[in-house]
Amino acid sequence: MTAASPAAGDRFLLDRRDFSAFLTSIRTAGYRIVGPTVRDGAIVYGDIQAESDLPIGWTERQDAGRYRLERRSDQALFGYVVGPHSWKKYLFPSHERLWTATRDGPTFAVISEPSDPTPLAFLGVRACELAALKITDKVFMGGIPDPSYSARRTRVLRVAVQCGQAGGTCFCVSMGTGPGVTSDYDLSLTEILTEGRHEFLVAVGTEAGGSVLRSVPLRPPTDEADRTVTAIVAHTASSMGRSMDPTGLRDLLLSNPDHPRWERVAKRCLSCTNCTMACPTCFCHTTEEVPSLDAEKTERWRRWDSCFNLEFTKLHATPVRASSSSRYRQWLTHKLGSWHDQFGTSGCVGCGRCITWCPVAIDITEEVAALRVPPPAPTPGGGH
Amino acid sequence: MASDVPSPSPAPSSHPLAPAPYFVRRQTAETGDTNTLVLAPMDGGPVPPALPGQFNMLYVFGVGEAAISLSGDPTDSTQVVHTVRNAGRITAALAQLPPGKAVGVRGPYGRGWPVDAAAGRDVVLMAGGLGLPPLRPVLYHFLSHRAQYGRIEVVYGARTPKDLVYYDQIQEWRQRSDLRFQVTVDAADRSWYGDVGLVTARIPDVRFEPGNTIAFLCGPEIMMKYAARDLEARGIPRSSIWISMERNMKCAVGICGHCQFGPEFVCRDGPVFRYDVVRDWLAAREI
């Protein structure tokens, strides 16, 4: 390669055998690489020390309430979609100390939690997840910037991957977030795996992305590779496991607080909070005060919370949303409806995690379809 | 140690969600379970300016935080006043703090009462129970700019005479000729000579010019719902009625998600809302 850094808009081919060199180059640039890895029977996000940490040759089968890892017939590095984790766990950890206070005579002194200065490289960010990052950026950085989220977020390198296949619960096409990676990335990879060829088309999105490619062996892109990549994305787009009509969703949700479907779904919903934990955009959290035993020091922690928890709306010892139906309604109405009012976007990116990880297989796309059916008009005498 | 030894950059000393140390100047009992706390900054500095209707997050070291409305004179920059009902772990801890003890304060937060929109108009304030403390700053404001407003009518209802807050001050207000302050209780024994009944029962007796009146309501949701309905029936447009909402709050800056009320974050978009904006949510169940 030449000494000059590749610039935004540049495209290259990276051979599979040089993928390790690519990872080394990212690490040499000072990043801690995190990405997909197999743990406890699922593909989750963790530290990537070497390419062997990636789920090479693995894929998964997903459906409502179902997730199973399976072996692929090839050695693809990114031959799967998204698992139970999302990148929010790095930017907005599930449990995080915000500040520590110590007694100081009659008063107290508060020290903010210092942020870890190590920049993170997110390896394998899917198109829906890039959209989710944009959404959580609005939540945590749109008003008074949250110090810990902002400190981490501004140092993240987004190495995106265009999905080569769709999962059984994927519906990014419906939500307009994927599967093609078109913006908001530093680098974007597409894995090309055909007979005799295993390579990646690499698109440079930003200067930061280009700078980590400086010492990586790269080739110029070919027309054939471009055609293959276009076909891969088109194939993924045409094989979505789910679909959801997003037309008028905000108004539909906000105008239907009394739809009978809420009671029906509440009969199944366990209020387990899995959907909100797995969702890449759910941001609700609570705070915890953790005093030392001698009461001289105390810590303020932030912990993921969920609108499905009864405690979530507790006011004067009584929850405002006492019924499961009101809590499910809050989650879905917020996610697809009032999110627009609050952040100018839907809160749903079509990743399908809430469907897959629901223990009773509640399917957001099915619920929306049911809510689109107008409730039966009350008929005098109850006749038809 | 040599001065040229590089040191790690110091952590920022203040987090936007970190409380500032204040101390308890005074704590007085209002009722059996409700106290008024007067707090001043430890460093002797002024308190941040606040609008009537805004709230602070009050923090007890090692216990936690609660959102409490400001209830003092908004022009007093030396102290903040909060009237707190002992209703949980944190408010119980607040109630036990003697003068001199530290309290953390962050705020003020939220949108307050639209006092500017009240200029030149008749004003109706309706408070139920602990709805009076969040309305007191607005009453201070009106009385200190008395000439700018028309009639001022206050209706305050409590469960029993023992539950009335600011008892002595209410006696003074009731002596004034430029303010009508009605008090009613839901239930009373023979020692009570005042009105008995819900605050809404006083509405037919409240005097105002419907087309040129603004109403501020604060109290239990059910009280605000029916009071707004009855004021509307007497000719005050929905858009001239304002209510103050209460929800569970953790962050006060619109990121923890707890206080959502329809599309609104009560901490950031409220707690004071124009009634027509939130009427549908107030009418629905478990929003």
XYZ file of C-alpha atoms in Angstrom:
671
model
C 0.000 0.000 0.000
C 0.970 3.582 -0.378
C 1.811 5.650 2.670
C -1.244 7.873 2.287
C -4.287 6.866 4.305
C -7.248 5.632 2.353
C -9.896 8.317 2.314
C -13.657 8.286 2.808
C -15.310 6.844 -0.273
C -12.357 4.585 -1.148
C -13.019 0.897 -1.663
C -10.706 -2.077 -1.579
C -10.605 -5.848 -1.571
C -9.172 -7.552 1.491
C -8.191 -11.219 1.192
C -9.448 -13.574 3.862
C -5.846 -14.548 4.639
C -5.084 -10.905 5.460
C -7.968 -10.547 7.912
C -5.599 -11.090 10.853
C -3.419 -8.291 9.566
C -6.536 -6.119 9.433
C -7.313 -6.886 13.083
C -3.693 -6.257 14.063
C -3.809 -2.928 12.292
C -6.907 -1.870 14.221
C -5.299 -2.922 17.480
C -2.040 -1.170 16.611
C -4.019 2.016 16.109
C -4.884 1.795 19.812
C -8.335 0.221 19.734
C -9.687 -2.530 21.924
C -11.578 -4.714 19.457
C -14.943 -6.068 20.518
C -17.154 -8.146 18.308
C -19.092 -11.375 17.870
C -17.884 -14.492 19.645
C -19.491 -17.777 20.667
C -20.333 -18.132 24.338
C -22.960 -20.184 26.170
C -24.568 -21.400 22.970
C -25.077 -17.984 21.460
C -23.202 -15.397 19.443
C -22.544 -12.536 21.830
C -20.249 -9.522 21.825
C -16.924 -9.826 23.602
C -13.236 -9.054 23.247
C -11.640 -10.159 19.987
C -7.953 -10.929 20.516
C -7.548 -12.918 17.316
C -9.666 -13.860 14.342
C -10.168 -17.285 15.923
C -12.336 -15.562 18.537
C -14.906 -14.886 15.805
C -17.739 -17.392 15.257
C -15.983 -18.839 12.177
C -18.181 -21.399 10.452
C -21.147 -20.769 12.763
C -24.605 -19.543 12.004
C -27.852 -19.545 13.934
C -31.496 -20.344 13.415
C -33.868 -17.808 14.905
C -37.612 -17.723 15.305
C -40.031 -16.335 17.866
C -38.783 -17.579 21.232
C -36.135 -19.722 19.579
C -32.389 -19.422 18.966
C -30.052 -22.291 18.035
C -26.441 -22.209 16.847
C -25.681 -24.353 13.849
C -22.581 -25.243 11.877
C -22.253 -23.722 8.451
C -21.001 -25.676 5.490
C -18.306 -23.029 4.986
C -15.854 -21.027 7.068
C -17.550 -17.642 6.886
C -16.433 -15.118 9.494
C -19.731 -13.229 9.585
C -22.247 -15.864 8.474
C -24.913 -15.070 11.074
C -27.010 -12.092 12.119
C -27.480 -10.613 15.592
C -27.601 -12.342 18.972
C -28.910 -11.347 22.394
C -26.278 -8.666 22.935
C -26.165 -5.277 21.339
C -23.478 -2.608 21.274
C -25.328 -0.609 23.884
C -23.669 -2.794 26.500
C -20.390 -1.011 25.774
C -21.716 2.535 25.535
C -24.397 2.234 28.209
C -23.262 -0.662 30.397
C -25.911 -2.639 32.236
C -24.414 -1.586 35.576
C -22.195 1.428 35.862
C -20.883 3.709 38.599
C -21.628 7.391 37.916
C -19.985 9.026 40.895
C -18.628 8.479 44.365
C -19.263 10.778 47.305
C -17.280 10.934 50.521
C -18.147 12.639 53.779
C -16.095 15.726 54.388
C -16.854 17.061 57.854
C -20.390 18.447 57.786
C -20.574 18.272 53.995
C -19.703 15.772 51.272
C -17.618 15.791 48.113
C -18.630 14.153 44.841
C -16.114 12.743 42.379
C -17.280 11.742 38.895
C -16.354 8.306 37.679
C -13.387 8.699 35.321
C -14.000 7.211 31.900
C -11.792 4.461 30.457
C -9.809 6.245 27.745
C -9.264 3.101 25.611
C -11.110 3.575 22.312
C -13.276 0.669 21.238
C -13.499 -0.803 17.753
C -16.916 -2.367 17.196
C -16.227 -5.185 14.733
C -19.184 -6.465 12.743
C -21.811 -3.784 13.308
C -24.867 -4.600 11.199
C -26.904 -1.976 9.368
C -29.737 -2.206 11.898
C -27.207 -1.727 14.676
C -25.730 1.375 13.067
C -29.279 2.729 13.052
C -29.617 1.774 16.730
C -26.392 3.639 17.551
C -27.777 6.755 15.912
C -30.887 6.427 18.044
C -29.062 5.982 21.357
C -26.821 8.905 20.369
C -29.950 11.062 20.230
C -31.099 9.789 23.612
C -27.826 10.208 25.475
C -26.194 13.040 23.547
C -29.183 14.953 22.152
C -29.757 17.094 25.238
C -27.330 17.433 28.134
C -24.690 14.948 26.924
C -24.383 11.988 29.263
C -20.697 12.081 30.241
C -19.963 8.353 30.284
C -21.896 7.522 27.093
C -20.386 10.476 25.210
C -16.834 9.741 26.359
C -17.055 6.203 25.000
C -19.130 6.940 21.947
C -16.881 9.658 20.540
C -13.973 7.196 20.514
C -15.732 4.266 18.855
C -14.582 2.916 15.491
C -17.566 1.382 13.698
C -16.473 -1.519 11.508
C -19.738 -2.449 9.848
C -20.619 -5.671 8.065
C -23.306 -5.932 5.407
C -25.423 -8.974 6.195
C -24.961 -11.884 3.793
C -28.126 -13.515 5.039
C -31.250 -12.591 6.965
C -32.329 -14.126 10.237
C -35.704 -15.688 10.928
C -36.845 -12.676 12.941
C -35.149 -9.936 10.899
C -37.217 -7.087 9.417
C -34.723 -4.271 8.823
C -36.098 -3.810 5.302
C -39.487 -2.853 6.785
C -37.889 -0.336 9.118
C -35.675 1.095 6.395
C -32.471 0.439 8.321
C -30.818 -2.341 6.298
C -29.477 -4.725 5.234
C -27.225 -2.474 3.148
C -24.788 -0.257 5.062
C -25.078 3.160 3.475
C -23.973 5.695 6.085
C -22.795 6.253 9.659
C -19.880 3.794 9.471
C -16.106 4.164 9.649
C -15.437 1.018 7.650
C -17.913 -1.304 6.001
C -17.116 -4.884 5.071
C -18.974 -7.312 2.857
C -17.881 -10.908 3.045
C -17.604 -12.570 -0.365
C -17.486 -16.317 -0.095
C -17.859 -18.225 -3.330
C -16.115 -21.266 -4.714
C -12.438 -20.590 -4.574
C -12.843 -17.007 -3.302
C -12.974 -15.698 0.218
C -12.464 -11.959 0.474
C -14.019 -8.774 1.797
C -15.039 -5.664 -0.021
C -14.002 -2.839 2.289
C -15.616 0.585 1.984
C -14.052 3.502 3.823
C -16.599 5.765 5.509
C -14.426 8.158 7.476
C -10.863 9.299 7.935
C -10.682 7.304 11.186
C -11.692 4.211 9.217
C -9.155 4.879 6.495
C -6.326 5.387 8.940
C -6.545 1.847 10.337
C -6.096 0.419 6.836
C -2.673 1.967 6.262
C -0.601 -1.165 6.860
C -3.145 -3.688 5.596
C -2.535 -5.464 2.288
C -5.396 -4.363 0.030
C -6.297 -4.725 -3.623
C -8.351 -2.432 -5.801
C -12.003 -3.471 -6.114
C -13.180 -5.326 -9.185
C -16.441 -4.904 -11.080
C -17.191 -8.525 -10.379
C -16.765 -7.989 -6.640
C -19.094 -4.994 -6.807
C -21.705 -7.028 -8.657
C -21.393 -9.849 -6.134
C -21.810 -7.463 -3.197
C -24.901 -5.901 -4.758
C -26.347 -9.367 -5.269
C -25.527 -10.382 -1.676
C -27.352 -7.374 -0.215
C -30.307 -7.857 -2.566
C -30.539 -11.523 -1.600
C -30.477 -10.665 2.099
C -33.112 -7.990 1.605
C -35.381 -10.459 -0.152
C -35.125 -13.120 2.548
C -36.246 -11.262 5.661
C -37.825 -13.610 8.214
C -40.417 -11.010 9.226
C -41.995 -7.851 7.905
C -43.876 -4.982 9.509
C -45.755 -2.216 7.758
C -44.372 0.989 9.305
C -46.959 3.264 7.681
C -48.696 5.509 10.192
C -47.426 3.465 13.116
C -47.044 6.457 15.403
C -50.646 7.510 15.030
C -51.884 3.927 15.177
C -50.197 3.324 18.518
C -50.971 6.665 20.103
C -54.631 6.525 19.167
C -55.272 3.001 20.419
C -54.723 2.927 24.186
C -57.921 0.921 24.602
C -57.434 -1.647 21.815
C -58.482 -5.125 23.009
C -55.219 -6.563 21.692
C -53.382 -5.170 24.736
C -55.351 -7.485 26.999
C -54.731 -10.444 24.713
C -50.980 -9.998 24.556
C -50.902 -9.399 28.322
C -52.272 -12.905 28.825
C -49.013 -14.206 27.313
C -46.532 -11.547 28.413
C -44.526 -12.555 31.503
C -43.156 -9.026 32.108
C -39.749 -10.737 32.127
C -38.058 -7.682 30.530
C -36.090 -9.806 28.021
C -37.290 -7.715 25.066
C -36.078 -4.503 26.686
C -32.727 -5.979 27.700
C -32.095 -7.394 24.207
C -33.374 -4.276 22.378
C -30.463 -2.206 21.053
C -32.303 1.079 21.682
C -34.106 0.546 25.001
C -32.413 3.038 27.297
C -34.469 3.073 30.498
C -32.429 2.806 33.634
C -32.657 3.303 37.355
C -30.185 4.482 39.955
C -28.869 2.749 43.025
C -27.184 4.228 46.043
C -24.465 1.953 47.409
C -23.114 3.253 50.737
C -20.067 1.767 52.438
C -20.642 -0.062 55.715
C -19.104 2.764 57.752
C -21.319 5.263 55.835
C -18.281 7.451 55.094
C -18.444 6.797 51.379
C -21.267 6.161 48.965
C -21.546 5.335 45.283
C -24.193 6.196 42.710
C -24.753 3.388 40.209
C -26.900 3.283 37.138
C -28.523 -0.009 36.174
C -30.640 -1.034 33.208
C -34.307 -0.922 34.113
C -37.388 -1.874 32.152
C -40.872 -0.452 31.690
C -42.068 -4.025 32.309
C -40.962 -3.854 35.951
C -43.731 -3.073 38.428
C -41.356 -0.829 40.392
C -40.668 1.271 37.312
C -43.655 3.590 37.781
C -43.994 3.356 41.542
C -45.442 6.579 42.899
C -46.361 6.863 46.591
C -45.926 3.092 46.995
C -48.302 2.281 44.104
C -47.301 1.505 40.512
C -48.957 3.707 37.909
C -48.846 0.811 35.430
C -50.032 -2.056 37.552
C -51.336 -4.324 34.774
C -49.232 -6.266 32.276
C -51.373 -4.886 29.479
C -50.512 -1.301 30.408
C -46.816 -2.151 30.575
C -46.741 -3.939 27.223
C -48.754 -1.059 25.759
C -46.229 1.421 27.156
C -43.296 -0.482 25.653
C -44.787 -0.869 22.188
C -46.386 2.585 22.100
C -43.113 4.158 23.127
C -40.968 2.078 20.797
C -43.040 2.605 17.666
C -45.077 5.673 18.537
C -44.032 8.314 21.048
C -40.350 7.704 20.223
C -41.079 9.799 17.127
C -42.322 12.689 19.296
C -39.323 12.438 21.600
C -36.447 11.748 19.241
C -37.728 12.260 15.706
C -37.322 8.595 14.804
C -38.863 5.219 15.475
C -37.267 3.359 18.372
C -37.358 0.120 16.362
C -34.659 -0.852 13.867
C -36.099 -4.226 12.832
C -33.342 -6.378 14.359
C -35.821 -8.956 15.659
C -34.134 -9.470 19.036
C -37.363 -8.865 21.004
C -39.044 -11.618 18.982
C -36.259 -14.175 19.281
C -35.590 -13.633 22.974
C -39.182 -13.518 24.152
C -39.633 -16.706 26.181
C -43.280 -16.937 25.125
C -42.650 -15.994 21.476
C -44.520 -12.676 21.424
C -43.808 -11.201 18.013
C -43.794 -7.405 17.645
C -44.691 -7.700 13.948
C -47.669 -9.909 14.759
C -48.844 -7.531 17.512
C -48.659 -4.546 15.167
C -50.622 -6.417 12.517
C -53.280 -7.218 15.123
C -53.408 -3.604 16.299
C -54.052 -2.550 12.711
C -57.359 -4.384 12.863
C -59.783 -1.810 14.277
C -61.368 -2.891 17.529
C -64.948 -4.108 17.042
C -67.316 -1.191 17.385
C -69.573 -1.542 20.409
C -72.899 -2.651 19.027
C -76.109 -1.965 20.922
C -77.371 -5.250 22.251
C -74.100 -6.958 21.391
C -75.460 -8.474 18.151
C -73.577 -8.819 14.879
C 7.885 14.319 43.598
C 9.234 15.961 40.460
C 6.797 18.371 38.942
C 7.445 17.102 35.424
C 6.118 13.622 36.188
C 3.037 13.247 34.038
C -0.066 12.620 36.065
C -3.284 11.126 34.787
C -5.686 13.845 33.832
C -7.869 14.514 36.859
C -11.394 13.228 36.743
C -13.946 15.959 36.199
C -15.082 16.923 39.678
C -18.685 17.386 38.758
C -21.104 15.105 36.969
C -24.258 16.760 35.566
C -26.210 14.381 37.769
C -24.128 14.994 40.909
C -25.855 16.832 43.754
C -24.433 20.040 45.196
C -24.013 20.083 48.975
C -26.595 22.166 50.864
C -27.396 22.178 54.575
C -30.652 22.159 56.480
C -31.347 25.618 57.859
C -34.677 24.770 59.343
C -37.116 21.910 59.391
C -40.677 22.475 60.552
C -43.590 20.095 60.823
C -46.604 20.997 58.707
C -48.763 17.971 59.507
C -48.221 14.571 61.089
C -46.362 13.299 58.030
C -45.273 16.430 56.169
C -42.357 18.769 56.885
C -41.013 21.917 55.312
C -37.259 22.035 54.838
C -35.315 25.236 54.277
C -31.988 24.482 52.608
C -29.031 26.700 51.767
C -25.839 26.018 49.805
C -22.887 24.845 51.922
C -20.582 27.223 50.090
C -22.707 30.238 51.011
C -23.346 31.054 47.380
C -26.689 31.900 45.793
C -29.116 29.201 44.754
C -29.678 28.775 41.004
C -32.650 30.827 39.780
C -35.858 28.823 39.576
C -39.299 29.375 38.125
C -42.492 28.730 40.077
C -43.485 25.113 39.412
C -39.982 23.701 38.911
C -38.519 20.957 41.085
C -35.219 19.835 42.554
C -33.770 16.406 43.100
C -33.082 16.206 46.848
C -30.416 13.771 47.953
C -29.651 12.223 51.316
C -26.080 10.945 51.566
C -26.017 7.172 51.333
C -29.788 6.907 50.876
C -30.751 8.320 47.484
C -32.669 11.007 45.628
C -36.276 12.111 45.240
C -37.900 14.725 42.996
C -39.513 17.436 45.143
C -41.195 20.633 43.956
C -39.845 23.980 45.011
C -42.327 25.605 47.352
C -40.618 28.776 48.546
C -40.438 32.356 47.350
C -38.833 32.217 43.887
C -37.127 35.593 44.396
C -35.176 34.397 47.447
C -31.715 33.538 46.119
C -30.298 32.543 49.501
C -32.238 29.344 50.113
C -34.631 26.779 48.704
C -37.797 25.611 50.431
C -39.301 22.163 49.971
C -42.383 20.691 51.596
C -41.975 16.942 51.759
C -44.385 14.240 52.763
C -42.745 11.334 54.525
C -43.881 8.664 52.081
C -40.867 6.486 51.413
C -37.288 5.659 52.302
C -35.767 8.870 50.974
C -38.427 11.286 52.177
C -38.318 9.565 55.589
C -34.556 10.188 55.693
C -35.106 13.829 54.694
C -37.638 14.254 57.490
C -35.071 13.125 60.066
C -32.354 15.630 59.168
C -31.768 18.192 61.912
C -30.510 21.720 61.181
C -26.912 21.786 59.990
C -27.028 18.389 58.293
C -26.033 18.050 54.655
C -28.558 17.557 51.858
C -27.661 17.208 48.189
C -29.545 19.354 45.698
C -29.537 19.337 41.927
C -31.857 21.379 39.795
C -34.030 23.209 39.226
C -35.606 21.048 36.526
C -38.656 21.118 34.335
C -41.092 23.688 33.029
C -42.916 25.866 35.508
C -46.262 27.649 35.635
C -46.729 30.147 32.770
C -46.903 33.238 34.993
C -46.362 35.557 32.020
C -49.444 34.166 30.290
C -51.448 35.066 33.414
C -50.711 38.793 33.156
C -53.869 40.869 32.870
C -56.136 37.915 33.575
C -58.099 36.477 36.442
C -56.260 33.625 38.095
C -57.699 30.466 39.638
C -55.374 28.242 41.669
C -56.749 24.894 42.785
C -54.747 22.665 45.089
C -55.560 19.260 46.483
C -53.544 17.835 49.390
C -49.846 18.279 48.772
C -50.696 20.143 45.584
C -50.430 23.416 47.471
C -46.611 23.455 47.913
C -45.884 23.444 44.125
C -48.421 26.284 43.729
C -47.117 28.457 46.584
C -44.222 29.954 44.532
C -46.710 31.100 41.914
C -48.885 32.679 44.598
C -45.829 34.503 45.978
C -45.145 35.726 42.467
C -48.699 36.951 41.881
C -48.861 38.715 45.230
C -45.534 40.464 44.710
C -46.740 41.676 41.284
C -50.338 42.067 42.398
C -51.265 44.908 40.026
C -50.471 42.806 36.962
C -53.277 40.335 37.606
C -57.037 40.415 37.865
C -58.919 38.490 40.541
C -56.918 35.835 42.357
C -58.987 32.907 43.569
C -57.403 30.033 45.467
C -59.220 26.841 46.413
C -57.330 24.445 48.645
C -58.680 21.106 49.737
C -57.264 18.559 52.141
C -58.542 15.302 53.579
C -59.010 16.636 57.112
C -58.142 19.865 58.946
C -55.067 18.087 60.340
C -53.755 17.648 56.772
C -53.653 21.364 55.951
C -50.144 22.654 55.277
C -48.984 26.284 55.758
C -51.791 26.725 58.294
C -50.637 30.065 59.743
C -49.815 31.511 56.355
C -53.247 30.544 55.078
C -54.794 32.530 57.921
C -52.834 35.567 56.728
C -53.792 35.014 53.112
C -57.424 34.730 54.116
C -57.221 38.158 55.744
C -56.177 39.815 52.505
C -58.708 41.770 50.500
C -56.868 41.318 47.177
C -57.039 37.536 47.265
C -59.803 35.025 47.904
C -58.493 31.869 49.561
C -61.056 29.134 50.163
C -60.255 26.055 52.196
C -62.291 22.885 52.227
C -61.739 19.473 53.766
C -63.163 16.116 52.794
C -64.032 15.227 56.369
C -63.993 17.049 59.669
C -65.224 16.870 63.220
C -67.235 19.556 65.009
C -64.146 21.659 65.736
C -63.990 22.628 62.046
C -66.048 25.650 61.094
C -64.984 25.779 57.452
C -66.300 24.113 54.326
C -66.540 20.361 54.004
C -66.471 18.726 50.600
C -64.255 18.157 47.587
C -62.388 21.093 46.019
C -64.501 20.639 42.925
C -67.585 21.414 45.016
C -66.239 24.960 45.494
C -65.948 25.627 41.757
C -69.479 27.054 41.310
C -68.544 29.624 43.931
C -65.234 30.714 42.383
C -65.479 34.119 40.708
C -63.742 34.854 37.451
C -64.338 36.149 33.962
C -64.275 32.885 31.966
C -62.926 34.322 28.739
C -60.040 36.034 30.506
C -58.948 33.553 33.145
C -56.034 31.187 33.582
C -56.262 28.238 35.961
C -53.392 26.336 37.590
C -54.247 22.975 39.147
C -52.095 20.750 41.305
C -53.141 17.708 43.263
C -54.095 14.070 42.783
C -54.768 13.232 39.129
C -58.392 12.490 39.791
C -58.852 15.889 41.446
C -57.174 17.688 38.520
C -59.212 15.718 36.008
C -62.555 16.678 37.537
C -61.519 20.221 38.448
C -60.411 20.806 34.844
C -63.680 19.366 33.568
C -65.726 21.626 35.836
C -63.672 24.750 35.065
C -64.088 24.002 31.393
C -67.819 23.691 31.949
C -67.735 27.159 33.491
C -66.203 28.529 30.331
C -62.430 28.455 30.793
C -60.937 27.075 27.570
C -58.818 23.923 27.882
C -55.823 25.828 26.631
C -56.044 28.187 29.619
C -55.961 25.400 32.179
C -52.581 24.116 33.380
C -51.842 21.102 35.561
C -48.759 19.803 37.336
C -48.055 16.083 36.954
C -46.124 13.754 39.177
C -44.303 10.580 38.147
C -41.488 8.370 39.367
C -38.204 10.075 38.401
C -34.596 8.987 38.572
C -32.611 11.316 36.311
C -34.726 14.491 35.901
C -33.119 15.118 32.486
C -35.186 12.896 30.190
C -32.924 9.859 29.851
C -33.988 7.335 32.506
C -37.442 6.834 30.971
C -39.321 6.497 34.260
C -41.526 9.598 34.119
C -43.023 9.076 30.675
C -46.639 10.176 30.355
C -47.756 9.501 26.805
C -45.065 11.072 24.645
C -44.074 13.509 27.406
C -41.203 13.253 29.824
C -42.728 14.783 32.946
C -39.267 15.845 34.181
C -38.324 17.729 31.038
C -41.567 18.578 29.199
C -43.431 19.130 32.492
C -44.134 18.866 35.314
C -46.493 21.702 34.342
C -48.528 20.908 31.235
C -51.241 22.714 29.376
C -54.347 20.662 29.996
C -55.347 20.241 26.348
C -51.905 18.747 25.584
C -52.256 15.936 28.125
C -56.024 15.614 28.437
C -56.231 12.338 26.497
C -53.461 10.794 28.594
C -55.069 11.946 31.803
C -58.318 10.317 30.700
C -56.750 6.965 29.808
C -56.046 4.235 32.315
C -52.528 3.438 33.581
C -50.630 5.740 31.236
